[in-house]
mmCIF file of C-alpha atoms in Angstrom:
data_model
loop_
_atom_site.group_PDB
_atom_site.id
_atom_site.type_symbol
_atom_site.label_atom_id
_atom_site.label_comp_id
_atom_site.label_asym_id
_atom_site.label_seq_id
_atom_site.Cartn_x
_atom_site.Cartn_y
_atom_site.Cartn_z
ATOM 1 C CA MET A 1 0.000 0.000 0.000
ATOM 2 C CA LYS A 2 1.376 3.403 -1.072
ATOM 3 C CA ARG A 3 1.166 6.727 0.786
ATOM 4 C CA VAL A 4 0.690 9.802 -1.476
ATOM 5 C CA THR A 5 -0.152 13.509 -1.101
ATOM 6 C CA LEU A 6 -3.063 14.890 -3.127
ATOM 7 C CA PHE A 7 -3.604 18.466 -4.295
ATOM 8 C CA VAL A 8 -6.219 20.130 -6.490
ATOM 9 C CA ARG A 9 -5.071 21.527 -9.846
ATOM 10 C CA GLY A 10 -1.584 22.731 -8.942
ATOM 11 C CA ASN A 11 -2.565 24.349 -5.666
ATOM 12 C CA GLY A 12 0.283 23.661 -3.231
ATOM 13 C CA ARG A 13 -1.921 24.239 -0.197
ATOM 14 C CA HIS A 14 -4.557 22.259 1.726
ATOM 15 C CA GLY A 15 -3.442 18.873 0.479
ATOM 16 C CA LYS A 16 -4.425 15.447 1.753
ATOM 17 C CA VAL A 17 -2.077 12.595 2.668
ATOM 18 C CA VAL A 18 -3.829 9.306 1.861
ATOM 19 C CA LYS A 19 -3.169 5.593 1.417
ATOM 20 C CA LEU A 20 -3.939 4.337 -2.053
ATOM 21 C CA GLN A 21 -6.367 1.478 -2.256
ATOM 22 C CA GLY A 22 -7.293 -0.294 -5.435
ATOM 23 C CA SER A 23 -5.390 -1.267 -8.546
ATOM 24 C CA THR A 24 -6.524 1.234 -11.221
ATOM 25 C CA ILE A 25 -6.430 4.946 -11.921
ATOM 26 C CA SER A 26 -10.211 4.993 -11.534
ATOM 27 C CA ASP A 27 -9.768 3.882 -7.936
ATOM 28 C CA VAL A 28 -7.359 6.780 -7.394
ATOM 29 C CA LEU A 29 -9.856 9.227 -8.930
ATOM 30 C CA SER A 30 -12.659 7.964 -6.707
ATOM 31 C CA LEU A 31 -10.510 8.257 -3.591
ATOM 32 C CA ALA A 32 -9.337 11.781 -4.560
ATOM 33 C CA SER A 33 -12.904 12.923 -5.290
ATOM 34 C CA ALA A 34 -13.973 11.826 -1.832
ATOM 35 C CA LYS A 35 -10.994 13.289 -0.006
ATOM 36 C CA LEU A 36 -10.771 16.625 -1.876
ATOM 37 C CA GLY A 37 -14.472 17.212 -2.489
ATOM 38 C CA ILE A 38 -14.160 17.411 -6.291
ATOM 39 C CA ARG A 39 -15.091 15.295 -9.284
ATOM 40 C CA ALA A 40 -11.572 14.231 -10.214
ATOM 41 C CA THR A 41 -11.051 13.397 -13.886
ATOM 42 C CA GLY A 42 -7.261 13.223 -14.205
ATOM 43 C CA VAL A 43 -4.095 12.544 -12.229
ATOM 44 C CA TYR A 44 -0.897 14.536 -12.871
ATOM 45 C CA ASN A 45 2.624 14.619 -11.475
ATOM 46 C CA ASP A 46 4.431 17.778 -10.325
ATOM 47 C CA LYS A 47 5.673 18.421 -13.877
ATOM 48 C CA GLY A 48 2.200 18.460 -15.371
ATOM 49 C CA GLY A 49 2.411 15.022 -16.914
ATOM 50 C CA GLN A 50 -0.764 12.930 -16.827
ATOM 51 C CA ILE A 51 -0.540 9.535 -15.089
ATOM 52 C CA ASP A 52 -2.638 6.817 -16.731
ATOM 53 C CA ASP A 53 -1.294 3.747 -14.866
ATOM 54 C CA ILE A 54 -1.331 3.260 -11.086
ATOM 55 C CA ALA A 55 1.919 1.319 -11.394
ATOM 56 C CA LEU A 56 3.666 4.632 -12.170
ATOM 57 C CA ILE A 57 2.758 5.990 -8.741
ATOM 58 C CA ARG A 58 5.411 5.502 -6.077
ATOM 59 C CA ASP A 59 5.336 5.792 -2.332
ATOM 60 C CA ASP A 60 5.403 9.436 -1.078
ATOM 61 C CA ASP A 61 4.583 10.863 -4.538
ATOM 62 C CA VAL A 62 2.814 14.219 -4.809
ATOM 63 C CA LEU A 63 -0.191 14.018 -7.126
ATOM 64 C CA TYR A 64 -2.378 16.731 -8.601
ATOM 65 C CA LEU A 65 -5.986 16.085 -9.437
ATOM 66 C CA SER A 66 -7.871 17.832 -12.208
ATOM 67 C CA ASP A 67 -11.601 18.358 -12.124
ATOM 68 C CA GLY A 68 -11.905 18.879 -15.856
ATOM 69 C CA ASP A 69 -9.003 21.054 -17.067
ATOM 70 C CA PRO A 70 -5.427 19.821 -17.355
ATOM 71 C CA CYS A 71 -2.926 21.001 -14.733
ATOM 72 C CA ILE A 72 -0.887 22.933 -17.272
ATOM 73 C CA ASP A 73 -1.537 26.370 -18.871
ATOM 74 C CA ASP A 74 -1.975 27.290 -22.532
ATOM 75 C CA GLN A 75 1.782 27.563 -23.038
ATOM 76 C CA ASN A 76 2.298 23.909 -21.888
ATOM 77 C CA GLU A 77 4.264 25.163 -18.891
ATOM 78 C CA PRO A 78 4.284 22.983 -15.748
ATOM 79 C CA MET A 79 2.619 23.967 -12.526
ATOM 80 C CA ILE A 80 4.616 25.988 -9.994
ATOM 81 C CA THR A 81 4.442 24.356 -6.617
ATOM 82 C CA GLU A 82 6.188 24.402 -3.276
ATOM 83 C CA PRO A 83 7.348 21.018 -1.915
ATOM 84 C CA LEU A 84 6.000 19.974 1.427
ATOM 85 C CA THR A 85 9.007 19.659 3.729
ATOM 86 C CA GLY A 86 7.343 20.769 6.918
ATOM 87 C CA GLY A 87 8.303 24.418 6.267
ATOM 88 C CA GLN A 88 8.327 26.954 3.476
ATOM 89 C CA THR A 89 10.635 26.529 0.478
ATOM 90 C CA ASP A 90 13.293 29.148 -0.245
ATOM 91 C CA TRP A 91 12.541 29.043 -3.973
ATOM 92 C CA LEU A 92 9.454 30.824 -5.276
ATOM 93 C CA THR A 93 8.086 32.299 -8.492
ATOM 94 C CA LEU A 94 6.632 35.772 -9.009
ATOM 95 C CA ASN A 95 4.188 36.782 -11.707
ATOM 96 C CA VAL A 96 4.995 40.469 -12.197
ATOM 97 C CA GLY A 97 2.689 42.064 -14.741
ATOM 98 C CA GLY A 98 2.402 38.771 -16.660
ATOM 99 C CA ARG A 99 6.129 37.950 -16.654
ATOM 100 C CA TYR A 100 7.548 35.206 -14.448
ATOM 101 C CA PHE A 101 10.594 35.606 -12.206
ATOM 102 C CA THR A 102 12.040 32.729 -10.175
ATOM 103 C CA THR A 103 14.111 33.690 -7.161
ATOM 104 C CA THR A 104 14.688 32.789 -3.547
ATOM 105 C CA ARG A 105 12.831 34.052 -0.549
ATOM 106 C CA SER A 106 16.110 35.106 1.071
ATOM 107 C CA THR A 107 16.899 37.342 -1.937
ATOM 108 C CA LEU A 108 13.680 39.272 -1.391
ATOM 109 C CA VAL A 109 14.034 39.393 2.383
ATOM 110 C CA SER A 110 17.703 39.670 3.383
ATOM 111 C CA LYS A 111 19.199 42.706 1.614
ATOM 112 C CA GLU A 112 16.414 45.191 2.403
ATOM 113 C CA PRO A 113 14.665 43.830 5.520
ATOM 114 C CA ASP A 114 12.489 46.928 5.879
ATOM 115 C CA SER A 115 11.231 46.928 2.277
ATOM 116 C CA MET A 116 7.746 46.007 1.130
ATOM 117 C CA LEU A 117 9.065 42.893 -0.647
ATOM 118 C CA SER A 118 10.704 41.728 2.565
ATOM 119 C CA HIS A 119 7.470 42.136 4.514
ATOM 120 C CA MET A 120 5.508 40.368 1.772
ATOM 121 C CA PHE A 121 7.653 37.219 1.818
ATOM 122 C CA SER A 122 9.310 37.044 5.232
ATOM 123 C CA ASP A 123 6.226 35.403 6.767
ATOM 124 C CA ARG A 124 4.370 32.935 4.649
ATOM 125 C CA ASP A 125 1.030 34.337 3.538
ATOM 126 C CA ALA A 126 1.270 37.117 6.138
ATOM 127 C CA TRP A 127 0.054 39.559 3.485
ATOM 128 C CA GLY A 128 -2.442 37.138 1.965
ATOM 129 C CA ASN A 129 -0.435 37.092 -1.282
ATOM 130 C CA LYS A 130 -2.575 36.115 -4.257
ATOM 131 C CA ARG A 131 -1.408 33.433 -6.706
ATOM 132 C CA ASP A 132 -2.221 32.731 -10.304
ATOM 133 C CA HIS A 133 -3.367 29.368 -11.752
ATOM 134 C CA ARG A 134 0.262 28.170 -11.806
ATOM 135 C CA GLY A 135 0.886 29.041 -8.174
ATOM 136 C CA ALA A 136 3.073 32.080 -8.867
ATOM 137 C CA PHE A 137 2.712 35.100 -6.572
ATOM 138 C CA LEU A 138 0.861 37.911 -8.345
ATOM 139 C CA ILE A 139 2.424 41.397 -8.293
ATOM 140 C CA ASP A 140 0.695 44.066 -10.369
ATOM 141 C CA ARG A 141 3.743 46.099 -11.385
ATOM 142 C CA SER A 142 5.842 46.654 -14.519
ATOM 143 C CA PRO A 143 8.166 43.670 -15.213
ATOM 144 C CA GLU A 144 10.501 45.912 -17.212
ATOM 145 C CA TYR A 145 11.224 48.056 -14.175
ATOM 146 C CA PHE A 146 11.072 45.178 -11.667
ATOM 147 C CA GLU A 147 13.917 43.202 -13.275
ATOM 148 C CA PRO A 148 16.707 45.697 -12.346
ATOM 149 C CA ILE A 149 15.354 45.767 -8.785
ATOM 150 C CA LEU A 150 15.450 41.976 -8.477
ATOM 151 C CA ASN A 151 18.980 41.849 -9.889
ATOM 152 C CA TYR A 152 20.057 44.504 -7.402
ATOM 153 C CA LEU A 153 18.682 42.411 -4.545
ATOM 154 C CA ARG A 154 20.578 39.413 -5.930
ATOM 155 C CA HIS A 155 24.068 40.893 -6.246
ATOM 156 C CA GLY A 156 23.962 44.476 -4.984
ATOM 157 C CA GLN A 157 24.783 46.107 -8.327
ATOM 158 C CA LEU A 158 22.522 48.438 -10.332
ATOM 159 C CA ILE A 159 22.408 47.082 -13.890
ATOM 160 C CA VAL A 160 19.822 48.533 -16.274
ATOM 161 C CA ASN A 161 19.500 47.376 -19.875
ATOM 162 C CA ASP A 162 19.579 49.881 -22.726
ATOM 163 C CA GLY A 163 16.201 51.427 -23.426
ATOM 164 C CA VAL A 164 14.900 51.039 -19.864
ATOM 165 C CA ASN A 165 13.887 54.368 -18.371
ATOM 166 C CA LEU A 166 15.726 54.989 -15.114
ATOM 167 C CA LEU A 167 12.848 57.138 -13.870
ATOM 168 C CA GLY A 168 10.552 54.125 -14.132
ATOM 169 C CA VAL A 169 12.981 51.965 -12.144
ATOM 170 C CA LEU A 170 13.240 54.745 -9.558
ATOM 171 C CA GLU A 171 9.464 54.838 -9.112
ATOM 172 C CA GLU A 172 9.394 51.038 -8.621
ATOM 173 C CA ALA A 173 12.237 51.251 -6.096
ATOM 174 C CA LYS A 174 10.249 53.864 -4.163
ATOM 175 C CA PHE A 175 7.109 51.717 -4.358
ATOM 176 C CA PHE A 176 8.879 48.647 -2.969
ATOM 177 C CA GLY A 177 10.855 50.712 -0.434
ATOM 178 C CA ILE A 178 14.336 49.710 -1.638
ATOM 179 C CA ASP A 179 16.024 52.693 0.017
ATOM 180 C CA SER A 180 19.650 51.910 -0.850
ATOM 181 C CA LEU A 181 18.715 51.450 -4.525
ATOM 182 C CA ILE A 182 16.910 54.806 -4.574
ATOM 183 C CA GLU A 183 20.197 56.582 -3.846
ATOM 184 C CA HIS A 184 21.974 54.692 -6.666
ATOM 185 C CA LEU A 185 19.206 55.506 -9.133
ATOM 186 C CA GLU A 186 19.041 59.213 -8.289
ATOM 187 C CA LEU A 187 22.807 59.457 -8.813
ATOM 188 C CA ALA A 188 22.586 57.518 -12.097
ATOM 189 C CA ILE A 189 19.791 59.782 -13.358
ATOM 190 C CA LYS A 190 21.780 62.876 -12.435
ATOM 191 C CA ASN A 191 24.884 61.562 -14.234
ATOM 192 C CA SER A 192 22.855 60.638 -17.330
ATOM 193 C CA GLN A 193 21.629 64.199 -17.844
ATOM 194 C CA PRO A 194 23.550 66.171 -20.483
ATOM 195 C CA ALA A 195 25.814 68.824 -19.031
ATOM 196 C CA GLU A 196 24.323 72.285 -19.165
ATOM 197 C CA ASP A 197 25.985 74.426 -21.787
ATOM 198 C CA HIS A 198 26.527 77.899 -20.382
ATOM 199 C CA SER A 199 28.888 79.007 -23.137
ATOM 200 C CA PRO A 200 27.834 82.272 -24.822
ATOM 201 C CA ILE A 201 26.242 82.322 -28.255
ATOM 202 C CA SER A 202 28.600 83.492 -30.988
ATOM 203 C CA ARG A 203 27.793 85.952 -33.777
ATOM 204 C CA LYS A 204 27.883 83.146 -36.341
ATOM 205 C CA GLU A 205 25.433 80.985 -34.374
ATOM 206 C CA PHE A 206 23.065 83.901 -33.816
ATOM 207 C CA ILE A 207 23.075 84.965 -37.465
ATOM 208 C CA ARG A 208 22.272 81.374 -38.453
ATOM 209 C CA PHE A 209 19.401 81.487 -35.973
ATOM 210 C CA LEU A 210 18.135 84.795 -37.395
ATOM 211 C CA LEU A 211 18.237 83.539 -40.978
ATOM 212 C CA ALA A 212 16.295 80.393 -40.073
ATOM 213 C CA THR A 213 13.469 82.332 -38.418
ATOM 214 C CA PRO A 214 10.576 83.780 -40.462
ATOM 215 C CA THR A 215 10.501 87.573 -40.444
ATOM 216 C CA LYS A 216 6.992 87.615 -38.945
ATOM 217 C CA SER A 217 7.856 85.273 -36.066
ATOM 218 C CA GLU A 218 8.549 86.605 -32.606
ATOM 219 C CA LEU A 219 12.142 85.892 -31.640
ATOM 220 C CA ARG A 220 12.448 84.819 -28.014
ATOM 221 C CA CYS A 221 16.008 85.122 -26.742
ATOM 222 C CA GLN A 222 14.893 85.414 -23.150
ATOM 223 C CA GLY A 223 17.600 84.470 -20.673
ATOM 224 C CA LEU A 224 20.171 83.490 -23.317
ATOM 225 C CA ASN A 225 23.881 84.124 -22.896
ATOM 226 C CA PHE A 226 25.432 86.478 -25.459
ATOM 227 C CA SER A 227 28.252 87.622 -23.220
ATOM 228 C CA GLY A 228 31.054 89.248 -25.235
ATOM 229 C CA ALA A 229 29.407 88.511 -28.595
ATOM 230 C CA ASP A 230 29.831 90.777 -31.606
ATOM 231 C CA LEU A 231 26.273 91.737 -32.612
ATOM 232 C CA SER A 232 27.204 95.029 -34.246
ATOM 233 C CA ARG A 233 25.149 96.360 -37.170
ATOM 234 C CA LEU A 234 22.615 93.500 -36.937
ATOM 235 C CA ASP A 235 18.863 93.973 -37.332
ATOM 236 C CA LEU A 236 17.566 93.021 -33.892
ATOM 237 C CA ARG A 237 14.213 94.777 -34.020
ATOM 238 C CA TYR A 238 11.441 93.550 -31.686
ATOM 239 C CA ILE A 239 13.502 90.646 -30.303
ATOM 240 C CA ASN A 240 12.796 89.567 -26.727
ATOM 241 C CA PHE A 241 16.106 89.782 -24.809
ATOM 242 C CA LYS A 242 14.435 89.830 -21.402
ATOM 243 C CA MET A 243 16.898 88.761 -18.674
ATOM 244 C CA ALA A 244 19.498 87.896 -21.333
ATOM 245 C CA ASN A 245 23.214 88.232 -20.643
ATOM 246 C CA LEU A 246 24.566 90.836 -23.061
ATOM 247 C CA SER A 247 27.435 91.975 -20.895
ATOM 248 C CA GLY A 248 30.480 93.123 -22.818
ATOM 249 C CA CYS A 249 28.672 92.783 -26.157
ATOM 250 C CA ASN A 250 29.474 94.873 -29.208
ATOM 251 C CA LEU A 251 26.118 96.295 -30.308
ATOM 252 C CA THR A 252 27.527 99.251 -32.217
ATOM 253 C CA GLN A 253 24.986 100.588 -34.758
ATOM 254 C CA ALA A 254 22.681 97.623 -34.094
ATOM 255 C CA ASN A 255 18.970 98.154 -34.732
ATOM 256 C CA LEU A 256 17.207 97.398 -31.436
ATOM 257 C CA CYS A 257 14.025 99.288 -32.266
ATOM 258 C CA GLY A 258 11.128 98.008 -30.144
ATOM 259 C CA SER A 259 13.213 95.259 -28.586
ATOM 260 C CA CYS A 260 12.715 94.099 -24.996
ATOM 261 C CA LEU A 261 15.797 94.378 -22.795
ATOM 262 C CA GLU A 262 13.939 94.256 -19.491
ATOM 263 C CA ARG A 263 16.244 93.105 -16.678
ATOM 264 C CA ALA A 264 18.918 92.291 -19.254
ATOM 265 C CA ASP A 265 22.595 92.582 -18.348
ATOM 266 C CA LEU A 266 24.234 95.156 -20.643
ATOM 267 C CA SER A 267 27.072 96.044 -18.305
ATOM 268 C CA GLY A 268 30.201 97.091 -20.151
ATOM 269 C CA SER A 269 28.524 96.757 -23.559
ATOM 270 C CA VAL A 270 29.108 99.129 -26.460
ATOM 271 C CA LEU A 271 25.928 100.440 -28.126
ATOM 272 C CA ASP A 272 27.363 103.524 -29.834
ATOM 273 C CA GLY A 273 25.114 104.716 -32.647
ATOM 274 C CA ALA A 274 22.507 102.019 -31.950
ATOM 275 C CA ASN A 275 18.870 102.555 -32.829
ATOM 276 C CA LEU A 276 16.902 102.211 -29.577
ATOM 277 C CA GLN A 277 13.565 103.661 -30.626
ATOM 278 C CA GLY A 278 10.807 102.466 -28.309
ATOM 279 C CA VAL A 279 13.177 100.096 -26.516
ATOM 280 C CA LYS A 280 12.101 98.558 -23.183
ATOM 281 C CA MET A 281 14.972 98.504 -20.688
ATOM 282 C CA LEU A 282 13.086 98.436 -17.381
ATOM 283 C CA CYS A 283 15.388 97.524 -14.481
ATOM 284 C CA SER A 284 18.161 96.567 -16.893
ATOM 285 C CA ASN A 285 21.798 96.758 -15.848
ATOM 286 C CA ALA A 286 23.870 98.893 -18.222
ATOM 287 C CA GLU A 287 26.494 100.012 -15.723
ATOM 288 C CA GLY A 288 29.636 101.232 -17.450
ATOM 289 C CA ALA A 289 28.123 100.780 -20.930
ATOM 290 C CA SER A 290 28.725 103.150 -23.849
ATOM 291 C CA LEU A 291 25.618 104.534 -25.577
ATOM 292 C CA LYS A 292 27.106 107.527 -27.384
ATOM 293 C CA GLY A 293 25.031 108.939 -30.210
ATOM 294 C CA CYS A 294 22.123 106.529 -29.704
ATOM 295 C CA ASN A 295 18.641 107.310 -30.957
ATOM 296 C CA PHE A 296 15.842 106.697 -28.439
ATOM 297 C CA GLU A 297 13.392 109.060 -30.171
ATOM 298 C CA ASP A 298 10.577 107.313 -32.019
ATOM 299 C CA PRO A 299 8.812 109.533 -34.605
ATOM 300 C CA SER A 300 5.605 107.541 -34.098
ATOM 301 C CA GLY A 301 5.481 108.655 -30.465
ATOM 302 C CA LEU A 302 6.457 105.356 -28.841
ATOM 303 C CA LYS A 303 8.690 106.352 -25.947
ATOM 304 C CA ALA A 304 11.714 104.391 -24.773
ATOM 305 C CA ASN A 305 11.281 103.040 -21.244
ATOM 306 C CA LEU A 306 14.386 102.806 -19.014
ATOM 307 C CA GLU A 307 12.531 103.078 -15.722
ATOM 308 C CA GLY A 308 14.560 101.769 -12.795
ATOM 309 C CA ALA A 309 17.560 100.964 -14.992
ATOM 310 C CA ASN A 310 21.085 100.927 -13.588
ATOM 311 C CA LEU A 311 23.022 103.381 -15.769
ATOM 312 C CA LYS A 312 25.892 104.171 -13.436
ATOM 313 C CA GLY A 313 28.838 105.606 -15.290
ATOM 314 C CA VAL A 314 27.301 105.206 -18.755
ATOM 315 C CA ASP A 315 28.405 107.434 -21.591
ATOM 316 C CA MET A 316 25.325 108.645 -23.478
ATOM 317 C CA GLU A 317 26.859 111.757 -24.963
ATOM 318 C CA GLY A 318 24.952 113.191 -27.926
ATOM 319 C CA SER A 319 22.043 110.746 -27.719
ATOM 320 C CA GLN A 320 18.524 111.658 -28.830
ATOM 321 C CA MET A 321 16.216 110.930 -25.875
ATOM 322 C CA THR A 322 13.120 113.085 -26.353
ATOM 323 C CA GLY A 323 10.319 111.884 -24.067
ATOM 324 C CA ILE A 324 12.418 109.038 -22.630
ATOM 325 C CA ASN A 325 11.290 107.498 -19.322
ATOM 326 C CA LEU A 326 14.193 107.436 -16.854
ATOM 327 C CA ARG A 327 12.077 107.550 -13.714
ATOM 328 C CA VAL A 328 13.941 106.312 -10.604
ATOM 329 C CA ALA A 329 16.834 105.212 -12.806
ATOM 330 C CA THR A 330 20.402 105.478 -11.527
ATOM 331 C CA LEU A 331 22.630 107.773 -13.605
ATOM 332 C CA LYS A 332 25.255 108.463 -11.008
ATOM 333 C CA ASN A 333 28.537 109.625 -12.619
ATOM 334 C CA ALA A 334 26.978 109.222 -16.076
ATOM 335 C CA LYS A 335 27.898 111.388 -19.064
ATOM 336 C CA LEU A 336 24.848 112.899 -20.767
ATOM 337 C CA LYS A 337 26.643 115.794 -22.380
ATOM 338 C CA ASN A 338 24.773 117.413 -25.291
ATOM 339 C CA CYS A 339 21.850 114.988 -25.002
ATOM 340 C CA ASN A 340 18.335 115.874 -26.131
ATOM 341 C CA LEU A 341 16.172 115.227 -23.047
ATOM 342 C CA ARG A 342 13.147 117.317 -24.014
ATOM 343 C CA GLY A 343 10.051 116.145 -22.175
ATOM 344 C CA ALA A 344 12.024 113.349 -20.505
ATOM 345 C CA THR A 345 10.782 111.836 -17.258
ATOM 346 C CA LEU A 346 13.586 112.067 -14.696
ATOM 347 C CA ALA A 347 11.406 112.054 -11.584
ATOM 348 C CA GLY A 348 13.208 110.415 -8.686
ATOM 349 C CA THR A 349 16.264 109.779 -10.843
ATOM 350 C CA ASP A 350 19.706 109.694 -9.254
ATOM 351 C CA LEU A 351 21.751 112.256 -11.239
ATOM 352 C CA GLU A 352 24.520 112.672 -8.684
ATOM 353 C CA ASN A 353 27.744 113.885 -10.332
ATOM 354 C CA CYS A 354 26.091 113.453 -13.729
ATOM 355 C CA ASP A 355 27.420 115.603 -16.572
ATOM 356 C CA LEU A 356 24.382 117.275 -18.147
ATOM 357 C CA SER A 357 26.257 120.143 -19.759
ATOM 358 C CA GLY A 358 24.858 121.228 -23.102
ATOM 359 C CA CYS A 359 21.659 119.189 -22.610
ATOM 360 C CA ASP A 360 18.191 120.257 -23.662
ATOM 361 C CA LEU A 361 15.976 119.675 -20.617
ATOM 362 C CA GLN A 362 13.016 121.725 -21.758
ATOM 363 C CA GLU A 363 9.793 120.423 -20.171
ATOM 364 C CA ALA A 364 11.724 117.569 -18.554
ATOM 365 C CA ASN A 365 10.283 116.290 -15.265
ATOM 366 C CA LEU A 366 12.983 116.425 -12.585
ATOM 367 C CA ARG A 367 10.695 116.221 -9.552
ATOM 368 C CA GLY A 368 12.414 114.481 -6.670
ATOM 369 C CA SER A 369 15.590 113.802 -8.633
ATOM 370 C CA ASN A 370 18.999 113.903 -6.972
ATOM 371 C CA VAL A 371 21.228 116.425 -8.793
ATOM 372 C CA LYS A 372 23.932 116.669 -6.166
ATOM 373 C CA GLY A 373 27.195 117.518 -7.925
ATOM 374 C CA ALA A 374 25.520 117.428 -11.342
ATOM 375 C CA ILE A 375 26.887 119.693 -14.084
ATOM 376 C CA PHE A 376 24.361 121.923 -15.859
ATOM 377 C CA GLU A 377 26.753 124.138 -17.856
ATOM 378 C CA GLU A 378 25.949 125.526 -21.325
ATOM 379 C CA MET A 379 22.374 124.250 -21.212
ATOM 380 C CA LEU A 380 20.259 125.035 -24.255
ATOM 381 C CA THR A 381 17.252 126.025 -22.154
ATOM 382 C CA PRO A 382 17.213 127.185 -18.525
ATOM 383 C CA LEU A 383 15.584 125.070 -15.834
ATOM 384 C CA HIS A 384 12.317 126.334 -14.383
ATOM 385 C CA MET A 385 11.114 126.112 -10.809
ATOM 386 C CA SER A 386 8.182 124.030 -12.011
ATOM 387 C CA GLN A 387 10.634 121.241 -12.777
ATOM 388 C CA SER A 388 11.253 120.954 -9.002
ATOM 389 C CA VAL A 389 14.822 119.734 -8.725
ATOM 390 C CA ARG A 390 16.460 119.218 -5.322
#
């Protein structure tokens, strides 16, 4: 008489240890039906092979009973079971998003004892882990991103195949709580990013950019680095240079009509003879720049706006600035000799030690401006009390 262990359709739990009685497979099926509470129709070994002769059954065999369907899946793969040795097996299989991974319980538990995977498999069925029809533990995550995590738990090295997104692996590592791997991945992602190119744009590169852009398109050069570039005599009308770095640039005789230079850095630049009609230079930094002979006067009435600009030490000699807005700008130690400032707004402007000799300040608003040490020699029109200088 042989002693065997019976299970239902590849389920490695809740088996029955029985003594075989009878001499045919039909006797085995009848006994299994009674013991397992099913209508057994087939007997299979642990590899999914059907047994059709009782003589093939040996003492202490593990048998699987089918109640209609074979104990193998559509791909003819054998059942995944855990042997009964009185305790849990170290080998197990995971079904991660439809892909199978075979590993050991110690791999999932030992390296990261505080991780979710460790808690899932350190105590058998503590989490009520679901299994598929083959007995594999079901995990509803991406297999593509899970594979590098499993390999890391196996040998402690981060190895990611080409084409696998590191950000996806990072999210899986965070999900499973693999803290030491998170640090490796964040460093790998940082190192994989292309180095930021802070080198300034050359004249040749910018001209190529200008030629490739339709004339009716708005050119946005906001925040770009043109430091030290030669942009002289170029047509730069209506281009957005907001917050751009134009320090030390050569903009001699450039056409900047209607362009936006708000908060741009023009320190040390040369703009002699440039066309600045209707330019917007609010809060820009043009300290130490040269703007000799520039034209800020727009015949259409659009006034240049340099409100709050830093113009310390600039040389604007001979520039046309009718109606310009220089309210609360800083012109300390600037040279405005022979400038046309008719109707200009200089309210609250710092004109300390500014050379305004030979200027035309007719109808200019100087209310609240600081003219300490300023030079007003050879002025074309005298200042009036209504202009309220201090």
